[in-house]
Amino acid sequence: MRLFLDNDIILKLSSIGMLQQIEQMFSAIPSSIYILGSAKYYIMNSSSLKKKYSKETIKNALTAIENYSVIPDEFLDENKLVELSKIESIDSGEQILYSLNVPDGEYLILTGDKRSLQQLSKYSPGICNSHTEKIVCLEKLFLKLLERFSFDDLSEKIITSDFCGDSVIKLCFSQNQLTIDKVKEGLNSYYSSLKSETGTLLFSG
């Protein structure tokens, strides 16, 4: 299985020390995990990231992605890129991810950019169809983490990391008298809402 990661996912999972867990979660080896060509430079130099994430998180992210591959040009569909470039709300990084054309179809795209998924669904139905159930959103990732790790340990990491810098994760994990059932209910609610807006895009496994 090939995994393609956006920068947002890299930082959010690194903030709780869980980035490398995706290898076991999706049966992938490090060399089959792909990042944007700009990822290393962006994570290393972005002033906004330095304000949002700790030095340790950034260091851990940079260490982990050293073992990953940069998305090769042969995986990109030029026609998709042109179409996506016309949608203002999809940034250049997501354009690259959504323009993928992986020959064997054995891939998943992990992204935390909900707005781009909404815009993709609205303006590019053809591209959406080409990625049916290939998009793993942040809520699905955290639901899968909850299946594998201690709720107490995971919730502590998330709270300590300032909720991974994500508003939805904060809403789910900052409830009064926090329980795993409450968190799952919240994450499933947001997942279902996004799924209703994006049709067949979201991974459901």
mmCIF file of C-alpha atoms in Angstrom:
data_model
loop_
_atom_site.group_PDB
_atom_site.id
_atom_site.type_symbol
_atom_site.label_atom_id
_atom_site.label_comp_id
_atom_site.label_asym_id
_atom_site.label_seq_id
_atom_site.Cartn_x
_atom_site.Cartn_y
_atom_site.Cartn_z
ATOM 1 C CA MET A 1 0.000 0.000 0.000
ATOM 2 C CA ARG A 2 1.294 3.459 -0.910
ATOM 3 C CA LEU A 3 0.435 6.376 1.371
ATOM 4 C CA PHE A 4 0.548 10.009 0.273
ATOM 5 C CA LEU A 5 0.692 12.565 3.086
ATOM 6 C CA ASP A 6 -0.043 16.270 3.173
ATOM 7 C CA ASN A 7 2.003 18.532 5.430
ATOM 8 C CA ASP A 8 -0.898 19.032 7.828
ATOM 9 C CA ILE A 9 -1.139 15.323 8.638
ATOM 10 C CA ILE A 10 2.628 15.071 9.105
ATOM 11 C CA LEU A 11 2.643 17.835 11.730
ATOM 12 C CA LYS A 12 -0.537 16.828 13.567
ATOM 13 C CA LEU A 13 0.541 13.208 13.972
ATOM 14 C CA SER A 14 4.095 14.249 14.872
ATOM 15 C CA SER A 15 2.737 16.480 17.633
ATOM 16 C CA ILE A 16 1.490 13.366 19.462
ATOM 17 C CA GLY A 17 4.324 11.049 18.410
ATOM 18 C CA MET A 18 2.079 8.977 16.173
ATOM 19 C CA LEU A 19 3.308 9.682 12.636
ATOM 20 C CA GLN A 20 5.212 6.435 12.271
ATOM 21 C CA GLN A 21 2.188 4.447 13.495
ATOM 22 C CA ILE A 22 0.593 4.863 10.079
ATOM 23 C CA GLU A 23 2.981 2.203 8.813
ATOM 24 C CA GLN A 24 1.273 -0.460 10.925
ATOM 25 C CA MET A 25 -2.196 1.058 10.573
ATOM 26 C CA PHE A 26 -2.136 0.802 6.789
ATOM 27 C CA SER A 27 0.413 -1.984 6.238
ATOM 28 C CA ALA A 28 2.932 0.307 4.566
ATOM 29 C CA ILE A 29 6.727 0.401 4.620
ATOM 30 C CA PRO A 30 8.544 3.761 4.952
ATOM 31 C CA SER A 31 9.747 3.795 1.331
ATOM 32 C CA SER A 32 6.121 3.479 0.129
ATOM 33 C CA ILE A 33 5.076 6.581 2.070
ATOM 34 C CA TYR A 34 5.227 9.712 -0.079
ATOM 35 C CA ILE A 35 5.439 13.397 0.768
ATOM 36 C CA LEU A 36 5.358 16.612 -1.224
ATOM 37 C CA GLY A 37 8.642 17.802 -2.668
ATOM 38 C CA SER A 38 8.266 21.007 -0.650
ATOM 39 C CA ALA A 39 7.512 19.268 2.653
ATOM 40 C CA LYS A 40 10.987 19.311 4.196
ATOM 41 C CA TYR A 41 11.644 22.962 3.361
ATOM 42 C CA TYR A 42 8.171 24.020 4.504
ATOM 43 C CA ILE A 43 8.321 22.195 7.831
ATOM 44 C CA MET A 44 11.850 23.410 8.498
ATOM 45 C CA ASN A 45 11.295 27.079 7.633
ATOM 46 C CA SER A 46 7.633 28.050 8.021
ATOM 47 C CA SER A 47 7.267 30.782 10.643
ATOM 48 C CA SER A 48 3.576 29.941 11.119
ATOM 49 C CA LEU A 49 4.416 26.316 11.946
ATOM 50 C CA LYS A 50 7.029 27.436 14.476
ATOM 51 C CA LYS A 51 4.322 29.413 16.260
ATOM 52 C CA LYS A 52 1.833 26.552 16.153
ATOM 53 C CA TYR A 53 4.049 23.553 16.970
ATOM 54 C CA SER A 54 6.892 22.907 19.395
ATOM 55 C CA LYS A 55 10.524 22.556 18.316
ATOM 56 C CA GLU A 56 10.310 18.893 19.304
ATOM 57 C CA THR A 57 7.320 18.301 17.031
ATOM 58 C CA ILE A 58 9.061 19.913 14.066
ATOM 59 C CA LYS A 59 12.255 17.973 14.770
ATOM 60 C CA ASN A 60 10.336 14.684 15.008
ATOM 61 C CA ALA A 61 8.498 15.406 11.772
ATOM 62 C CA LEU A 62 11.734 16.160 9.919
ATOM 63 C CA THR A 63 13.361 12.998 11.287
ATOM 64 C CA ALA A 64 10.431 10.797 10.232
ATOM 65 C CA ILE A 65 10.105 12.137 6.693
ATOM 66 C CA GLU A 66 13.778 11.431 5.991
ATOM 67 C CA ASN A 67 12.654 7.818 5.509
ATOM 68 C CA TYR A 68 9.810 8.715 3.163
ATOM 69 C CA SER A 69 9.848 9.231 -0.606
ATOM 70 C CA VAL A 70 9.085 12.378 -2.556
ATOM 71 C CA ILE A 71 6.105 12.017 -4.913
ATOM 72 C CA PRO A 72 7.559 11.172 -8.351
ATOM 73 C CA ASP A 73 6.419 13.015 -11.462
ATOM 74 C CA GLU A 74 5.227 9.794 -13.092
ATOM 75 C CA PHE A 75 2.449 9.518 -10.506
ATOM 76 C CA LEU A 76 1.006 12.900 -11.505
ATOM 77 C CA ASP A 77 -1.713 13.418 -14.110
ATOM 78 C CA GLU A 78 -1.119 16.660 -16.008
ATOM 79 C CA ASN A 79 -4.777 17.011 -16.994
ATOM 80 C CA LYS A 80 -5.858 16.724 -13.371
ATOM 81 C CA LEU A 81 -3.293 19.334 -12.351
ATOM 82 C CA VAL A 82 -4.615 21.793 -14.912
ATOM 83 C CA GLU A 83 -8.198 21.230 -13.791
ATOM 84 C CA LEU A 84 -7.314 21.582 -10.115
ATOM 85 C CA SER A 85 -5.304 24.760 -10.678
ATOM 86 C CA LYS A 86 -8.569 26.499 -11.606
ATOM 87 C CA ILE A 87 -10.066 25.911 -8.145
ATOM 88 C CA GLU A 88 -8.900 28.763 -5.921
ATOM 89 C CA SER A 89 -9.566 27.059 -2.574
ATOM 90 C CA ILE A 90 -7.286 24.105 -3.272
ATOM 91 C CA ASP A 91 -3.655 24.973 -2.554
ATOM 92 C CA SER A 92 -0.686 23.764 -4.577
ATOM 93 C CA GLY A 93 0.117 20.901 -2.221
ATOM 94 C CA GLU A 94 -3.383 19.459 -2.320
ATOM 95 C CA GLN A 95 -3.476 19.960 -6.097
ATOM 96 C CA ILE A 96 -0.511 17.624 -6.380
ATOM 97 C CA LEU A 97 -2.090 15.028 -4.089
ATOM 98 C CA TYR A 98 -5.421 15.080 -5.884
ATOM 99 C CA SER A 99 -3.747 14.883 -9.306
ATOM 100 C CA LEU A 100 -2.299 11.462 -8.484
ATOM 101 C CA ASN A 101 -2.760 8.637 -10.944
ATOM 102 C CA VAL A 102 -1.262 5.545 -9.301
ATOM 103 C CA PRO A 103 -1.171 2.682 -11.852
ATOM 104 C CA ASP A 104 -2.058 -0.226 -9.545
ATOM 105 C CA GLY A 105 -4.649 1.735 -7.539
ATOM 106 C CA GLU A 106 -3.105 0.563 -4.255
ATOM 107 C CA TYR A 107 -2.868 3.894 -2.462
ATOM 108 C CA LEU A 108 -4.451 6.219 0.081
ATOM 109 C CA ILE A 109 -4.199 9.996 0.437
ATOM 110 C CA LEU A 110 -4.030 11.265 4.022
ATOM 111 C CA THR A 111 -5.125 14.879 4.370
ATOM 112 C CA GLY A 112 -6.366 17.220 7.067
ATOM 113 C CA ASP A 113 -7.612 19.827 4.590
ATOM 114 C CA LYS A 114 -11.396 19.526 4.794
ATOM 115 C CA ARG A 115 -12.070 22.669 2.780
ATOM 116 C CA SER A 116 -10.120 21.367 -0.196
ATOM 117 C CA LEU A 117 -12.102 18.108 -0.108
ATOM 118 C CA GLN A 118 -15.351 20.056 -0.107
ATOM 119 C CA GLN A 119 -14.176 22.137 -3.062
ATOM 120 C CA LEU A 120 -12.904 19.091 -4.913
ATOM 121 C CA SER A 121 -16.269 17.395 -4.533
ATOM 122 C CA LYS A 122 -18.098 20.502 -5.665
ATOM 123 C CA TYR A 123 -16.044 21.386 -8.727
ATOM 124 C CA SER A 124 -14.273 18.221 -9.914
ATOM 125 C CA PRO A 125 -16.612 15.206 -9.908
ATOM 126 C CA GLY A 126 -14.419 13.346 -12.386
ATOM 127 C CA ILE A 127 -11.354 13.607 -10.188
ATOM 128 C CA CYS A 128 -13.465 12.621 -7.177
ATOM 129 C CA ASN A 129 -14.550 9.458 -8.939
ATOM 130 C CA SER A 130 -10.916 8.585 -9.664
ATOM 131 C CA HIS A 131 -10.191 8.692 -5.906
ATOM 132 C CA THR A 132 -13.247 6.808 -4.639
ATOM 133 C CA GLU A 133 -12.630 5.818 -0.996
ATOM 134 C CA LYS A 134 -8.965 6.829 -1.299
ATOM 135 C CA ILE A 135 -9.049 9.866 1.021
ATOM 136 C CA VAL A 136 -8.291 9.356 4.710
ATOM 137 C CA CYS A 137 -9.410 12.434 6.641
ATOM 138 C CA LEU A 138 -8.143 13.462 10.081
ATOM 139 C CA GLU A 139 -11.229 12.202 11.933
ATOM 140 C CA LYS A 140 -10.878 8.727 10.419
ATOM 141 C CA LEU A 141 -7.200 8.652 11.382
ATOM 142 C CA PHE A 142 -8.016 9.431 14.996
ATOM 143 C CA LEU A 143 -10.788 6.833 15.071
ATOM 144 C CA LYS A 144 -8.239 4.271 13.885
ATOM 145 C CA LEU A 145 -5.758 5.414 16.530
ATOM 146 C CA LEU A 146 -8.410 4.885 19.189
ATOM 147 C CA GLU A 147 -8.745 1.271 18.042
ATOM 148 C CA ARG A 148 -5.041 0.617 18.579
ATOM 149 C CA PHE A 149 -3.919 2.604 21.612
ATOM 150 C CA SER A 150 -4.920 3.213 25.203
ATOM 151 C CA PHE A 151 -7.562 5.928 25.374
ATOM 152 C CA ASP A 152 -6.003 7.470 28.476
ATOM 153 C CA ASP A 153 -2.515 7.604 26.959
ATOM 154 C CA LEU A 154 -3.731 8.913 23.606
ATOM 155 C CA SER A 155 -6.010 11.558 25.076
ATOM 156 C CA GLU A 156 -3.195 12.758 27.352
ATOM 157 C CA LYS A 157 -0.860 13.141 24.363
ATOM 158 C CA ILE A 158 -3.540 15.027 22.435
ATOM 159 C CA ILE A 159 -4.371 17.399 25.285
ATOM 160 C CA THR A 160 -0.677 18.032 26.016
ATOM 161 C CA SER A 161 -0.077 18.863 22.333
ATOM 162 C CA ASP A 162 -2.793 21.557 22.465
ATOM 163 C CA PHE A 163 -5.115 19.222 20.571
ATOM 164 C CA CYS A 164 -2.728 18.883 17.609
ATOM 165 C CA GLY A 165 -3.542 22.473 16.684
ATOM 166 C CA ASP A 166 -6.911 21.355 15.296
ATOM 167 C CA SER A 167 -10.322 22.776 16.235
ATOM 168 C CA VAL A 168 -12.293 19.562 15.629
ATOM 169 C CA ILE A 169 -9.875 17.464 17.670
ATOM 170 C CA LYS A 170 -10.118 20.057 20.442
ATOM 171 C CA LEU A 171 -13.912 19.903 20.471
ATOM 172 C CA CYS A 172 -13.864 16.110 20.645
ATOM 173 C CA PHE A 173 -11.175 15.783 23.306
ATOM 174 C CA SER A 174 -12.027 18.735 25.582
ATOM 175 C CA GLN A 175 -15.513 17.589 26.598
ATOM 176 C CA ASN A 176 -16.487 17.399 30.261
ATOM 177 C CA GLN A 177 -16.067 13.959 31.862
ATOM 178 C CA LEU A 178 -14.205 12.739 28.795
ATOM 179 C CA THR A 179 -14.830 9.143 27.734
ATOM 180 C CA ILE A 180 -13.854 7.135 24.681
ATOM 181 C CA ASP A 181 -17.522 6.829 23.692
ATOM 182 C CA LYS A 182 -17.955 10.614 23.732
ATOM 183 C CA VAL A 183 -14.834 11.099 21.631
ATOM 184 C CA LYS A 184 -15.849 8.438 19.106
ATOM 185 C CA GLU A 185 -19.313 9.941 18.854
ATOM 186 C CA GLY A 186 -17.817 13.357 18.140
ATOM 187 C CA LEU A 187 -15.310 12.102 15.580
ATOM 188 C CA ASN A 188 -17.928 9.971 13.827
ATOM 189 C CA SER A 189 -20.282 12.942 13.673
ATOM 190 C CA TYR A 190 -17.677 15.132 11.956
ATOM 191 C CA TYR A 191 -16.646 12.265 9.675
ATOM 192 C CA SER A 192 -20.254 11.631 8.645
ATOM 193 C CA SER A 193 -20.818 15.327 8.005
ATOM 194 C CA LEU A 194 -17.773 15.531 5.728
ATOM 195 C CA LYS A 195 -18.784 12.307 3.988
ATOM 196 C CA SER A 196 -22.231 13.745 3.245
ATOM 197 C CA GLU A 197 -20.507 16.688 1.530
ATOM 198 C CA THR A 198 -17.917 14.692 -0.402
ATOM 199 C CA GLY A 199 -19.787 11.665 -1.705
ATOM 200 C CA THR A 200 -17.586 8.618 -2.313
ATOM 201 C CA LEU A 201 -14.226 10.272 -1.605
ATOM 202 C CA LEU A 202 -13.644 9.236 1.998
ATOM 203 C CA PHE A 203 -11.974 6.010 3.055
ATOM 204 C CA SER A 204 -14.351 3.997 5.230
ATOM 205 C CA GLY A 205 -12.143 1.097 6.313
#
